Amino acid sequence: MSFHASSVGATRYVGERTPRKEDGRLLTGRGQFTDDVQLPGMMHVAYVRSPVARGRIVSIGLDVAREMPGVQAIYTQADLAAIPVQMMSFFFTPIESPVTLLADGRVACVGDPVCMVIAESRAQAEDAAALVELEIEEETALVTIADARTGPLVHPDRDDNVAAEMGDADMLEEVIQPLLDKAPHVVTHTIRHQRIAQSPMECRACVASPEGSGEMTVWVGCQSPHLAARYVALVLGLPQESIRVIAKDVGGGFGLKNIPWREEVAVVVAARLFGRPLKWIEDRYEALTASSHAREQEVTLTIGLDEEGRLLAAWSDYACNNGAWPMGEDANIAVHMFMWPAHKLPAYGFVTRGWYTNTMGLGGYRGPWAMESLIRETTLDKAARKLGIDPVELRRRNLLYLPEQPVTSSMGIEVTDITPGECLEKLVAHVDIAAFRKEQAEARKEGRYLGMGIATYIEPTGSAGAMQPMTGETVHLRIEPTGKVVAMLSTHSQGHGTATTMAQVIADRLGVAYEDIAVFEGDSAIGAFGPGAAGSRQGVIAGGATWRATELLAEKVKAVAAHLSNASVEAVTIAEGMVHVEGAPEMSRSLKELAEIAYGDPARLPEGMASGLEAQFRYQPPPMTMTSAAHCCVVEVDAETGFVKILRWISAEDCGTVINPGVVEGQIAGGLAQAIGQVLLEEMPYDARGNPLAATFKDYLMPTMFDVPDFEYLHANTPSQTIGGMRGVGEGGCIIGPPTLVNAIADALAPFGEIEELTLPLTPARILDVIEQRDVSGRQAQPEKVAAAPVAAPLAPVPEVAEPAPAAPTGSVDGDWDMTLKAPMGGQTFLAHFDTDGAALSGYLSAPEGRQEFSGGMIDNGRMKFEVKVDKPMKITLKYDIQLDGDTITGKCRMGMFGTAKVTAVRPS
Amino acid sequence: MSEHRIDITVNGRRHTATVEARASLGEFLREGLGYTGTHLACEHGVCGACTVRVDGVAVRSCLMLAVQADGCEITTVEGLAAPDGTLHRVQQALQDNFGLQCGFCTPGVAITLAAVLDDDPAATAQDMEAAMSGHVCRCTGYQGIRRAIRQLAGEAV
């Protein structure tokens, strides 16, 4: 990190609250959002959606609708099937329970799209859609996770309703329970997190315009035009260059718009079939009830602590509702990966599952694994109250501070430079906790209930190289002969201000005025591939790419200037667009003059130097860059009404180099507002028949200005190991916000008792339940609050991942097998080859990506145990324990931090 | 669907057009006249993104029919800045204070604040915050909007 010791750019831009480049067009109504696009001959799409959660489509009556004015076509799945589509997850793996663009014979949730109407206006399309006659034979819907565990199959072709599962149930008995049994203190906490509708202000939108021979321009509300183009090309089996995606302005994404989903892809397919531009603009009713949802999850965490409050062991059982058509089946392994790397916890085990139900599918939402912080931090506070230890002190005893790093967690995550403890100390130094406790005690005497909540967290940001879509970033810079600097980036802003922050880096590192830099992004035809906004990554990776590309360009400028002036490169400086030579003021030139020479008179350049003033750099950062934070909030709970008022909120976060504090604080604040919504207001409930019940913003309560306090910020700024030293900050507020607020409320309610089971949102009614000593979960109250021993629920109910059967095997394992590993990011199929020599087992696993040999395995009565070391996505040892039974092999594979996956194998057909 | 002829002045420019009776003012401004700065975000009158001024009054253009605006003078976000491009002080305050991120709700926020200040140049921060009760922003956590309001009220930001 050397950005303070700079030889260029006398004017500092990095670290300044530079006004945003995006604002000019957005403040004057001259942005370009998808619905602003009008094309000649464009038709409008409206979807006919299932009003039934589960059932068989008996008939689709289109006759009346087809006769409506303006109607040009009505497509069902049978029509769209003319163009084959294989929908994929965000990780570019096939959706396991294959989802069609429109319902194919059955419906599996309310809102399932069944037909698309194409008409001359949106109103006409909606009129006709309302007249399509759907006859559906309704079946009993599975709505909750509990329904999924016991009910019939959501997808008839599946074995069970488990969409995804990881973890090792045996570990509870073998490892964790003995440690918990010996622990002086055991604390258990359960959280039921409600379903969230991500609710960006701009609903989903897509315009697809077929052009030429098989090419298409697509305007779509997305989080990266590059990723959207790659996704559409992949699912349609087309070259990516044939799909140009433009997304100049997008009104918020928050994970919902990570990938184009059924409706957007259907518009692309239908536009190819219909041969004209088509536009679909989702309305708010559809956005709330039929866009992918997020969060609905249930988790129980049990921790064992010693007498001093030091963690000894932990076990958790996690379940999330995947709905019918998740954007990739998900057991949320990241919850477990990131629950404890910042803590000194000797042993952690878990089971984690995603369940299919007849509800809208699971999509991304800011910090999808945020439950790790919510369950951990609320459980730690519960433990602090139980043990009578100050919550700050309890955290001090368990957090890993910088001098104790690097450390590899029990889940295999290496932490080298995390600072949650340091952030906590910074926070505690700023907030007078003792004074608050005094004020709190005084207030209680008056019947006023104040509470203070503290939480710490770490967040993996800037991920690259471990998952297919998460790549590096390319930046292409050019000093034009006009003297202006042009940057072409693969970044994308749905409010992130990437044009601003990247221009600040360029201005700072090159020595040009911010106003003289033009940034182009938001178009898959500009810049090389990058996945845009997903995983708090753009500031880290695009920031690093821009940083280095600018330095490369500055080096070239200096080399040219030095050559022209017969000076040494060290004597050249660039400031405010002027190139100066030390001791020779008469040799000063503008960048424009240098550019004119570099492009137009290249004979004057140093011998062998390429003409022009351009630089390109693609940055591949470390696989993960950690951000840390500690937050504190103060609330007052009205014991009469159950209303919570947030009085104060302080963020002490460490996101490394801050390019623009206004942008960084904006990201934190936005995440915190969403966190406040999750804890107090927002909920997408379903009735027992599977009807989503929040259809408008009058039912789905978005936080308003009056729900969000002024936030205070303490920036810690420990530079990361990336170029530029940035750490990601996009999701943090939404991860650390919920536990901070819940802890404050629980602290305020402490005189009334413990929130034994937390059900979100904490509505006034639920808070009154605590105050009036009713069970907040709505279940039977437990008179004696004794931490119950955790119970590892069986993995899938049907069929069980059986302990390898002792039945005598038949045949030999030698030779080739087609093996499938049900991994967290989708199933992986590869060739397995076994060679036996008595009880010794060796062989190899082979996939297009490579081949891994193994030896030293054992086989006994058909039961095979062997280990394979892999480097990707991380260095882990895969421990196989599988059983031959006739023509099949079944069993499991322990995959380090990725938990345990089911393994099946058959002989090649 | 019956169609009606209306005369309407938008940002000082006169337009004559034929509209369906059911078309909302917001739809008509966007699709009929090309004032796409007005954004429709909920279309049921809760979020405030589509707010425009109709004869000076801040109105949700998703809840008013275009035919009701016959003969009216409309100001949309495109009409806030001066003809030479100088931002309206509300727009400037929002920019100064990072009062917007994605910018989708911003046109309505800017129009409402401009209407409050035009009606009462001495409007307090409290007056302006009260007017914000009808606006939803998903990005900013309202921090920058609140700072902009303080700046507009002449208070310390």
PDB file of N, CA and C in Angstrom, chain A residues 18 20 23 27 29 33 35-36 122-123 127 197-199 201 250-252 254 284 365 494-495 660 666 669-670 673 682 696-698 703-706 708-711, chain B residues 22 30-31 36-37 39 41-44 46-47 77-78 87 91 94-95 98 100-104 106 129-130 132-133 136 138-143 145-146 149-150:
ATOM      1  N   THR A  18     -16.273  13.094  -3.190  1.00  0.00           N
ATOM      2  CA  THR A  18     -16.449  13.670  -4.521  1.00  0.00           C
ATOM      3  C   THR A  18     -17.897  13.490  -4.977  1.00  0.00           C
ATOM      4  N   ARG A  20     -21.110  12.635  -7.097  1.00  0.00           N
ATOM      5  CA  ARG A  20     -21.230  11.480  -7.991  1.00  0.00           C
ATOM      6  C   ARG A  20     -21.444  11.879  -9.445  1.00  0.00           C
ATOM      7  N   ASP A  23     -25.131  11.426 -10.772  1.00  0.00           N
ATOM      8  CA  ASP A  23     -26.243  12.239 -10.297  1.00  0.00           C
ATOM      9  C   ASP A  23     -26.822  13.167 -11.358  1.00  0.00           C
ATOM     10  N   LEU A  27     -30.759  13.080 -11.477  1.00  0.00           N
ATOM     11  CA  LEU A  27     -31.496  14.165 -10.813  1.00  0.00           C
ATOM     12  C   LEU A  27     -32.364  14.944 -11.785  1.00  0.00           C
ATOM     13  N   GLY A  29     -33.889  13.561 -14.495  1.00  0.00           N
ATOM     14  CA  GLY A  29     -34.831  12.708 -15.221  1.00  0.00           C
ATOM     15  C   GLY A  29     -34.323  12.255 -16.577  1.00  0.00           C
ATOM     16  N   PHE A  33     -33.596   3.998 -17.794  1.00  0.00           N
ATOM     17  CA  PHE A  33     -34.032   2.746 -17.190  1.00  0.00           C
ATOM     18  C   PHE A  33     -34.731   1.929 -18.283  1.00  0.00           C
ATOM     19  N   ASP A  35     -37.622   0.661 -18.757  1.00  0.00           N
ATOM     20  CA  ASP A  35     -38.940   1.055 -19.257  1.00  0.00           C
ATOM     21  C   ASP A  35     -38.880   2.341 -20.077  1.00  0.00           C
ATOM     22  N   ASP A  36     -37.745   3.026 -20.049  1.00  0.00           N
ATOM     23  CA  ASP A  36     -37.607   4.246 -20.853  1.00  0.00           C
ATOM     24  C   ASP A  36     -37.298   3.928 -22.317  1.00  0.00           C
ATOM     25  N   ARG A 122     -49.352  -2.336 -23.149  1.00  0.00           N
ATOM     26  CA  ARG A 122     -49.306  -3.091 -21.886  1.00  0.00           C
ATOM     27  C   ARG A 122     -50.729  -3.287 -21.366  1.00  0.00           C
ATOM     28  N   ALA A 123     -51.551  -2.255 -21.468  1.00  0.00           N
ATOM     29  CA  ALA A 123     -52.919  -2.347 -20.966  1.00  0.00           C
ATOM     30  C   ALA A 123     -53.695  -3.433 -21.712  1.00  0.00           C
ATOM     31  N   ASP A 127     -55.353  -6.706 -20.192  1.00  0.00           N
ATOM     32  CA  ASP A 127     -56.780  -6.999 -20.388  1.00  0.00           C
ATOM     33  C   ASP A 127     -56.956  -8.447 -20.837  1.00  0.00           C
ATOM     34  N   ALA A 197     -39.364  -9.775   0.638  1.00  0.00           N
ATOM     35  CA  ALA A 197     -39.429  -9.398  -0.786  1.00  0.00           C
ATOM     36  C   ALA A 197     -38.396  -8.286  -0.971  1.00  0.00           C
ATOM     37  N   GLN A 198     -37.427  -8.528  -1.856  1.00  0.00           N
ATOM     38  CA  GLN A 198     -36.271  -7.634  -1.950  1.00  0.00           C
ATOM     39  C   GLN A 198     -36.678  -6.201  -2.266  1.00  0.00           C
ATOM     40  N   SER A 199     -37.660  -6.042  -3.113  1.00  0.00           N
ATOM     41  CA  SER A 199     -38.301  -4.754  -3.369  1.00  0.00           C
ATOM     42  C   SER A 199     -37.378  -3.620  -3.806  1.00  0.00           C
ATOM     43  N   MET A 201     -36.739  -0.409  -5.975  1.00  0.00           N
ATOM     44  CA  MET A 201     -37.786   0.537  -6.372  1.00  0.00           C
ATOM     45  C   MET A 201     -38.189   0.340  -7.827  1.00  0.00           C
ATOM     46  N   VAL A 250     -30.308   1.102 -13.495  1.00  0.00           N
ATOM     47  CA  VAL A 250     -31.158   0.069 -12.891  1.00  0.00           C
ATOM     48  C   VAL A 250     -31.539   0.545 -11.501  1.00  0.00           C
ATOM     49  N   GLY A 251     -32.829   0.481 -11.213  1.00  0.00           N
ATOM     50  CA  GLY A 251     -33.336   1.021  -9.954  1.00  0.00           C
ATOM     51  C   GLY A 251     -33.244   0.064  -8.792  1.00  0.00           C
ATOM     52  N   GLY A 252     -32.013  -0.355  -8.492  1.00  0.00           N
ATOM     53  CA  GLY A 252     -31.787  -1.241  -7.349  1.00  0.00           C
ATOM     54  C   GLY A 252     -31.866  -2.699  -7.757  1.00  0.00           C
ATOM     55  N   PHE A 254     -30.087  -5.590  -5.298  1.00  0.00           N
ATOM     56  CA  PHE A 254     -30.031  -6.222  -3.974  1.00  0.00           C
ATOM     57  C   PHE A 254     -29.973  -7.747  -4.031  1.00  0.00           C
ATOM     58  N   ARG A 284     -45.873  -3.812  -9.424  1.00  0.00           N
ATOM     59  CA  ARG A 284     -45.470  -4.024  -8.021  1.00  0.00           C
ATOM     60  C   ARG A 284     -46.139  -5.259  -7.420  1.00  0.00           C
ATOM     61  N   TYR A 365     -30.442 -12.048  -1.823  1.00  0.00           N
ATOM     62  CA  TYR A 365     -30.723 -10.784  -1.144  1.00  0.00           C
ATOM     63  C   TYR A 365     -29.498 -10.416  -0.328  1.00  0.00           C
ATOM     64  N   GLN A 494     -26.188  -0.156  -9.740  1.00  0.00           N
ATOM     65  CA  GLN A 494     -27.626   0.006  -9.509  1.00  0.00           C
ATOM     66  C   GLN A 494     -27.763   0.963  -8.338  1.00  0.00           C
ATOM     67  N   GLY A 495     -26.898   1.950  -8.329  1.00  0.00           N
ATOM     68  CA  GLY A 495     -26.857   2.898  -7.227  1.00  0.00           C
ATOM     69  C   GLY A 495     -25.505   2.931  -6.549  1.00  0.00           C
ATOM     70  N   ASN A 660     -14.466   6.729  -1.496  1.00  0.00           N
ATOM     71  CA  ASN A 660     -15.367   7.874  -1.338  1.00  0.00           C
ATOM     72  C   ASN A 660     -16.238   7.630  -0.104  1.00  0.00           C
ATOM     73  N   GLY A 666     -23.065   5.446   2.225  1.00  0.00           N
ATOM     74  CA  GLY A 666     -24.345   5.192   1.568  1.00  0.00           C
ATOM     75  C   GLY A 666     -24.645   3.702   1.494  1.00  0.00           C
ATOM     76  N   ALA A 669     -25.477   2.551   5.082  1.00  0.00           N
ATOM     77  CA  ALA A 669     -26.782   3.061   5.507  1.00  0.00           C
ATOM     78  C   ALA A 669     -27.920   2.322   4.818  1.00  0.00           C
ATOM     79  N   GLY A 670     -27.764   2.083   3.530  1.00  0.00           N
ATOM     80  CA  GLY A 670     -28.810   1.375   2.807  1.00  0.00           C
ATOM     81  C   GLY A 670     -29.018  -0.020   3.351  1.00  0.00           C
ATOM     82  N   ALA A 673     -30.794   0.230   6.726  1.00  0.00           N
ATOM     83  CA  ALA A 673     -32.231   0.493   6.593  1.00  0.00           C
ATOM     84  C   ALA A 673     -32.964  -0.799   6.253  1.00  0.00           C
ATOM     85  N   GLU A 682     -40.815  -5.646   7.706  1.00  0.00           N
ATOM     86  CA  GLU A 682     -41.113  -6.324   6.444  1.00  0.00           C
ATOM     87  C   GLU A 682     -41.481  -7.785   6.659  1.00  0.00           C
ATOM     88  N   THR A 696     -49.311  -5.253  -1.834  1.00  0.00           N
ATOM     89  CA  THR A 696     -48.985  -3.852  -2.115  1.00  0.00           C
ATOM     90  C   THR A 696     -48.007  -3.359  -1.056  1.00  0.00           C
ATOM     91  N   PHE A 697     -47.489  -2.139  -1.257  1.00  0.00           N
ATOM     92  CA  PHE A 697     -46.638  -1.531  -0.234  1.00  0.00           C
ATOM     93  C   PHE A 697     -47.445  -1.060   0.978  1.00  0.00           C
ATOM     94  N   LYS A 698     -48.759  -1.261   0.944  1.00  0.00           N
ATOM     95  CA  LYS A 698     -49.531  -1.012   2.164  1.00  0.00           C
ATOM     96  C   LYS A 698     -49.516  -2.255   3.050  1.00  0.00           C
ATOM     97  N   PRO A 703     -39.325   0.318   5.168  1.00  0.00           N
ATOM     98  CA  PRO A 703     -38.917   1.370   6.108  1.00  0.00           C
ATOM     99  C   PRO A 703     -39.038   2.750   5.447  1.00  0.00           C
ATOM    100  N   THR A 704     -39.562   3.722   6.195  1.00  0.00           N
ATOM    101  CA  THR A 704     -39.625   5.099   5.712  1.00  0.00           C
ATOM    102  C   THR A 704     -38.579   5.919   6.460  1.00  0.00           C
ATOM    103  N   MET A 705     -38.537   7.182   6.137  1.00  0.00           N
ATOM    104  CA  MET A 705     -37.562   8.062   6.782  1.00  0.00           C
ATOM    105  C   MET A 705     -37.706   8.054   8.309  1.00  0.00           C
ATOM    106  N   PHE A 706     -38.921   7.809   8.777  1.00  0.00           N
ATOM    107  CA  PHE A 706     -39.161   7.887  10.220  1.00  0.00           C
ATOM    108  C   PHE A 706     -38.750   6.622  10.965  1.00  0.00           C
ATOM    109  N   VAL A 708     -35.785   5.148  10.284  1.00  0.00           N
ATOM    110  CA  VAL A 708     -34.325   5.035  10.175  1.00  0.00           C
ATOM    111  C   VAL A 708     -33.678   6.250  10.852  1.00  0.00           C
ATOM    112  N   PRO A 709     -32.818   6.020  11.839  1.00  0.00           N
ATOM    113  CA  PRO A 709     -32.179   7.143  12.533  1.00  0.00           C
ATOM    114  C   PRO A 709     -30.993   7.679  11.733  1.00  0.00           C
ATOM    115  N   ASP A 710     -30.378   8.739  12.219  1.00  0.00           N
ATOM    116  CA  ASP A 710     -29.096   9.187  11.648  1.00  0.00           C
ATOM    117  C   ASP A 710     -28.019   8.192  12.083  1.00  0.00           C
ATOM    118  N   PHE A 711     -27.239   7.747  11.130  1.00  0.00           N
ATOM    119  CA  PHE A 711     -26.156   6.817  11.465  1.00  0.00           C
ATOM    120  C   PHE A 711     -24.858   7.588  11.685  1.00  0.00           C
TER     121      PHE A 711
ATOM    122  N   ARG B  22     -58.577   5.457 -19.339  1.00  0.00           N
ATOM    123  CA  ARG B  22     -57.997   4.774 -18.182  1.00  0.00           C
ATOM    124  C   ARG B  22     -56.516   5.080 -17.972  1.00  0.00           C
ATOM    125  N   ARG B  30     -45.074   9.551 -19.505  1.00  0.00           N
ATOM    126  CA  ARG B  30     -43.940   8.719 -19.917  1.00  0.00           C
ATOM    127  C   ARG B  30     -44.069   8.255 -21.365  1.00  0.00           C
ATOM    128  N   GLU B  31     -45.182   7.590 -21.637  1.00  0.00           N
ATOM    129  CA  GLU B  31     -45.310   6.917 -22.935  1.00  0.00           C
ATOM    130  C   GLU B  31     -45.868   7.830 -24.011  1.00  0.00           C
ATOM    131  N   THR B  36     -39.828  10.616 -19.513  1.00  0.00           N
ATOM    132  CA  THR B  36     -39.554   9.355 -18.819  1.00  0.00           C
ATOM    133  C   THR B  36     -38.839   9.571 -17.490  1.00  0.00           C
ATOM    134  N   GLY B  37     -38.587  10.829 -17.135  1.00  0.00           N
ATOM    135  CA  GLY B  37     -38.016  11.093 -15.814  1.00  0.00           C
ATOM    136  C   GLY B  37     -38.984  10.737 -14.692  1.00  0.00           C
ATOM    137  N   HIS B  39     -41.051   8.280 -12.733  1.00  0.00           N
ATOM    138  CA  HIS B  39     -40.937   6.825 -12.608  1.00  0.00           C
ATOM    139  C   HIS B  39     -42.125   6.232 -11.890  1.00  0.00           C
ATOM    140  N   ALA B  41     -43.261   3.284  -9.716  1.00  0.00           N
ATOM    141  CA  ALA B  41     -42.592   2.239  -8.933  1.00  0.00           C
ATOM    142  C   ALA B  41     -43.578   1.355  -8.182  1.00  0.00           C
ATOM    143  N   CYS B  42     -44.738   1.876  -7.792  1.00  0.00           N
ATOM    144  CA  CYS B  42     -45.703   0.974  -7.140  1.00  0.00           C
ATOM    145  C   CYS B  42     -47.072   1.029  -7.806  1.00  0.00           C
ATOM    146  N   GLU B  43     -47.366   2.125  -8.444  1.00  0.00           N
ATOM    147  CA  GLU B  43     -48.647   2.289  -9.157  1.00  0.00           C
ATOM    148  C   GLU B  43     -49.855   2.101  -8.257  1.00  0.00           C
ATOM    149  N   HIS B  44     -49.643   2.259  -6.930  1.00  0.00           N
ATOM    150  CA  HIS B  44     -50.816   2.314  -6.067  1.00  0.00           C
ATOM    151  C   HIS B  44     -50.691   3.408  -5.003  1.00  0.00           C
ATOM    152  N   VAL B  46     -48.328   4.609  -2.964  1.00  0.00           N
ATOM    153  CA  VAL B  46     -47.644   4.519  -1.673  1.00  0.00           C
ATOM    154  C   VAL B  46     -46.224   5.086  -1.722  1.00  0.00           C
ATOM    155  N   CYS B  47     -45.483   4.822  -2.808  1.00  0.00           N
ATOM    156  CA  CYS B  47     -44.033   5.040  -2.769  1.00  0.00           C
ATOM    157  C   CYS B  47     -43.612   6.452  -3.157  1.00  0.00           C
ATOM    158  N   VAL B  77     -39.753  16.179 -13.252  1.00  0.00           N
ATOM    159  CA  VAL B  77     -38.363  16.360 -12.822  1.00  0.00           C
ATOM    160  C   VAL B  77     -37.518  16.996 -13.923  1.00  0.00           C
ATOM    161  N   GLU B  78     -37.894  16.755 -15.172  1.00  0.00           N
ATOM    162  CA  GLU B  78     -37.141  17.354 -16.287  1.00  0.00           C
ATOM    163  C   GLU B  78     -37.255  18.877 -16.270  1.00  0.00           C
ATOM    164  N   LEU B  87     -28.790  23.302 -11.688  1.00  0.00           N
ATOM    165  CA  LEU B  87     -29.699  22.456 -10.920  1.00  0.00           C
ATOM    166  C   LEU B  87     -30.570  23.307  -9.998  1.00  0.00           C
ATOM    167  N   GLN B  91     -32.269  19.739  -6.160  1.00  0.00           N
ATOM    168  CA  GLN B  91     -31.397  18.777  -6.859  1.00  0.00           C
ATOM    169  C   GLN B  91     -29.958  18.925  -6.375  1.00  0.00           C
ATOM    170  N   LEU B  94     -29.502  17.442  -2.950  1.00  0.00           N
ATOM    171  CA  LEU B  94     -29.473  15.969  -2.995  1.00  0.00           C
ATOM    172  C   LEU B  94     -28.103  15.492  -3.480  1.00  0.00           C
ATOM    173  N   GLN B  95     -27.562  16.174  -4.483  1.00  0.00           N
ATOM    174  CA  GLN B  95     -26.235  15.760  -4.964  1.00  0.00           C
ATOM    175  C   GLN B  95     -25.166  16.020  -3.898  1.00  0.00           C
ATOM    176  N   PHE B  98     -25.196  13.147  -1.133  1.00  0.00           N
ATOM    177  CA  PHE B  98     -25.344  11.732  -1.491  1.00  0.00           C
ATOM    178  C   PHE B  98     -26.770  11.271  -1.184  1.00  0.00           C
ATOM    179  N   LEU B 100     -29.008  10.325  -3.231  1.00  0.00           N
ATOM    180  CA  LEU B 100     -29.575   9.340  -4.143  1.00  0.00           C
ATOM    181  C   LEU B 100     -28.531   8.277  -4.444  1.00  0.00           C
ATOM    182  N   GLN B 101     -29.008   7.092  -4.756  1.00  0.00           N
ATOM    183  CA  GLN B 101     -28.112   6.027  -5.232  1.00  0.00           C
ATOM    184  C   GLN B 101     -28.596   5.559  -6.599  1.00  0.00           C
ATOM    185  N   CYS B 102     -29.617   4.679  -6.631  1.00  0.00           N
ATOM    186  CA  CYS B 102     -30.056   4.194  -7.950  1.00  0.00           C
ATOM    187  C   CYS B 102     -30.807   5.272  -8.706  1.00  0.00           C
ATOM    188  N   GLY B 103     -31.400   6.208  -8.003  1.00  0.00           N
ATOM    189  CA  GLY B 103     -32.059   7.326  -8.671  1.00  0.00           C
ATOM    190  C   GLY B 103     -33.475   7.062  -9.126  1.00  0.00           C
ATOM    191  N   PHE B 104     -34.034   5.903  -8.787  1.00  0.00           N
ATOM    192  CA  PHE B 104     -35.374   5.604  -9.297  1.00  0.00           C
ATOM    193  C   PHE B 104     -36.456   6.364  -8.532  1.00  0.00           C
ATOM    194  N   THR B 106     -35.828   9.136  -6.919  1.00  0.00           N
ATOM    195  CA  THR B 106     -35.354  10.516  -6.793  1.00  0.00           C
ATOM    196  C   THR B 106     -36.250  11.568  -7.447  1.00  0.00           C
ATOM    197  N   GLU B 129     -39.380  16.976   6.144  1.00  0.00           N
ATOM    198  CA  GLU B 129     -39.364  15.560   6.544  1.00  0.00           C
ATOM    199  C   GLU B 129     -40.777  15.004   6.567  1.00  0.00           C
ATOM    200  N   ALA B 130     -41.717  15.819   7.016  1.00  0.00           N
ATOM    201  CA  ALA B 130     -43.105  15.348   7.053  1.00  0.00           C
ATOM    202  C   ALA B 130     -43.573  15.013   5.642  1.00  0.00           C
ATOM    203  N   MET B 132     -41.772  13.932   3.338  1.00  0.00           N
ATOM    204  CA  MET B 132     -41.081  12.703   2.914  1.00  0.00           C
ATOM    205  C   MET B 132     -41.769  11.441   3.418  1.00  0.00           C
ATOM    206  N   SER B 133     -42.773  11.610   4.281  1.00  0.00           N
ATOM    207  CA  SER B 133     -43.472  10.422   4.781  1.00  0.00           C
ATOM    208  C   SER B 133     -44.129   9.664   3.635  1.00  0.00           C
ATOM    209  N   VAL B 136     -40.779   6.407  -0.505  1.00  0.00           N
ATOM    210  CA  VAL B 136     -39.976   5.247  -0.126  1.00  0.00           C
ATOM    211  C   VAL B 136     -38.700   5.242  -0.962  1.00  0.00           C
ATOM    212  N   ARG B 138     -35.254   2.733  -1.292  1.00  0.00           N
ATOM    213  CA  ARG B 138     -34.725   1.445  -0.849  1.00  0.00           C
ATOM    214  C   ARG B 138     -33.198   1.469  -0.730  1.00  0.00           C
ATOM    215  N   CYS B 139     -32.549   2.494  -1.284  1.00  0.00           N
ATOM    216  CA  CYS B 139     -31.084   2.458  -1.367  1.00  0.00           C
ATOM    217  C   CYS B 139     -30.381   3.199  -0.228  1.00  0.00           C
ATOM    218  N   THR B 140     -30.824   4.390   0.082  1.00  0.00           N
ATOM    219  CA  THR B 140     -29.976   5.311   0.845  1.00  0.00           C
ATOM    220  C   THR B 140     -30.165   5.243   2.347  1.00  0.00           C
ATOM    221  N   GLY B 141     -31.218   4.577   2.811  1.00  0.00           N
ATOM    222  CA  GLY B 141     -31.509   4.655   4.238  1.00  0.00           C
ATOM    223  C   GLY B 141     -31.866   6.089   4.639  1.00  0.00           C
ATOM    224  N   TYR B 142     -32.200   6.905   3.662  1.00  0.00           N
ATOM    225  CA  TYR B 142     -32.707   8.276   3.867  1.00  0.00           C
ATOM    226  C   TYR B 142     -31.672   9.227   4.457  1.00  0.00           C
ATOM    227  N   GLN B 143     -30.426   8.771   4.644  1.00  0.00           N
ATOM    228  CA  GLN B 143     -29.436   9.616   5.316  1.00  0.00           C
ATOM    229  C   GLN B 143     -29.164  10.882   4.522  1.00  0.00           C
ATOM    230  N   ILE B 145     -30.918  12.133   2.063  1.00  0.00           N
ATOM    231  CA  ILE B 145     -32.122  12.949   1.852  1.00  0.00           C
ATOM    232  C   ILE B 145     -32.332  13.832   3.082  1.00  0.00           C
ATOM    233  N   ARG B 146     -32.130  13.266   4.254  1.00  0.00           N
ATOM    234  CA  ARG B 146     -32.318  14.049   5.478  1.00  0.00           C
ATOM    235  C   ARG B 146     -31.269  15.170   5.580  1.00  0.00           C
ATOM    236  N   ILE B 149     -32.256  17.891   3.249  1.00  0.00           N
ATOM    237  CA  ILE B 149     -33.347  18.683   3.837  1.00  0.00           C
ATOM    238  C   ILE B 149     -32.778  19.707   4.823  1.00  0.00           C
ATOM    239  N   ARG B 150     -31.845  19.286   5.638  1.00  0.00           N
ATOM    240  CA  ARG B 150     -31.242  20.223   6.604  1.00  0.00           C
ATOM    241  C   ARG B 150     -30.518  21.348   5.873  1.00  0.00           C
TER     242      ARG B 150
END
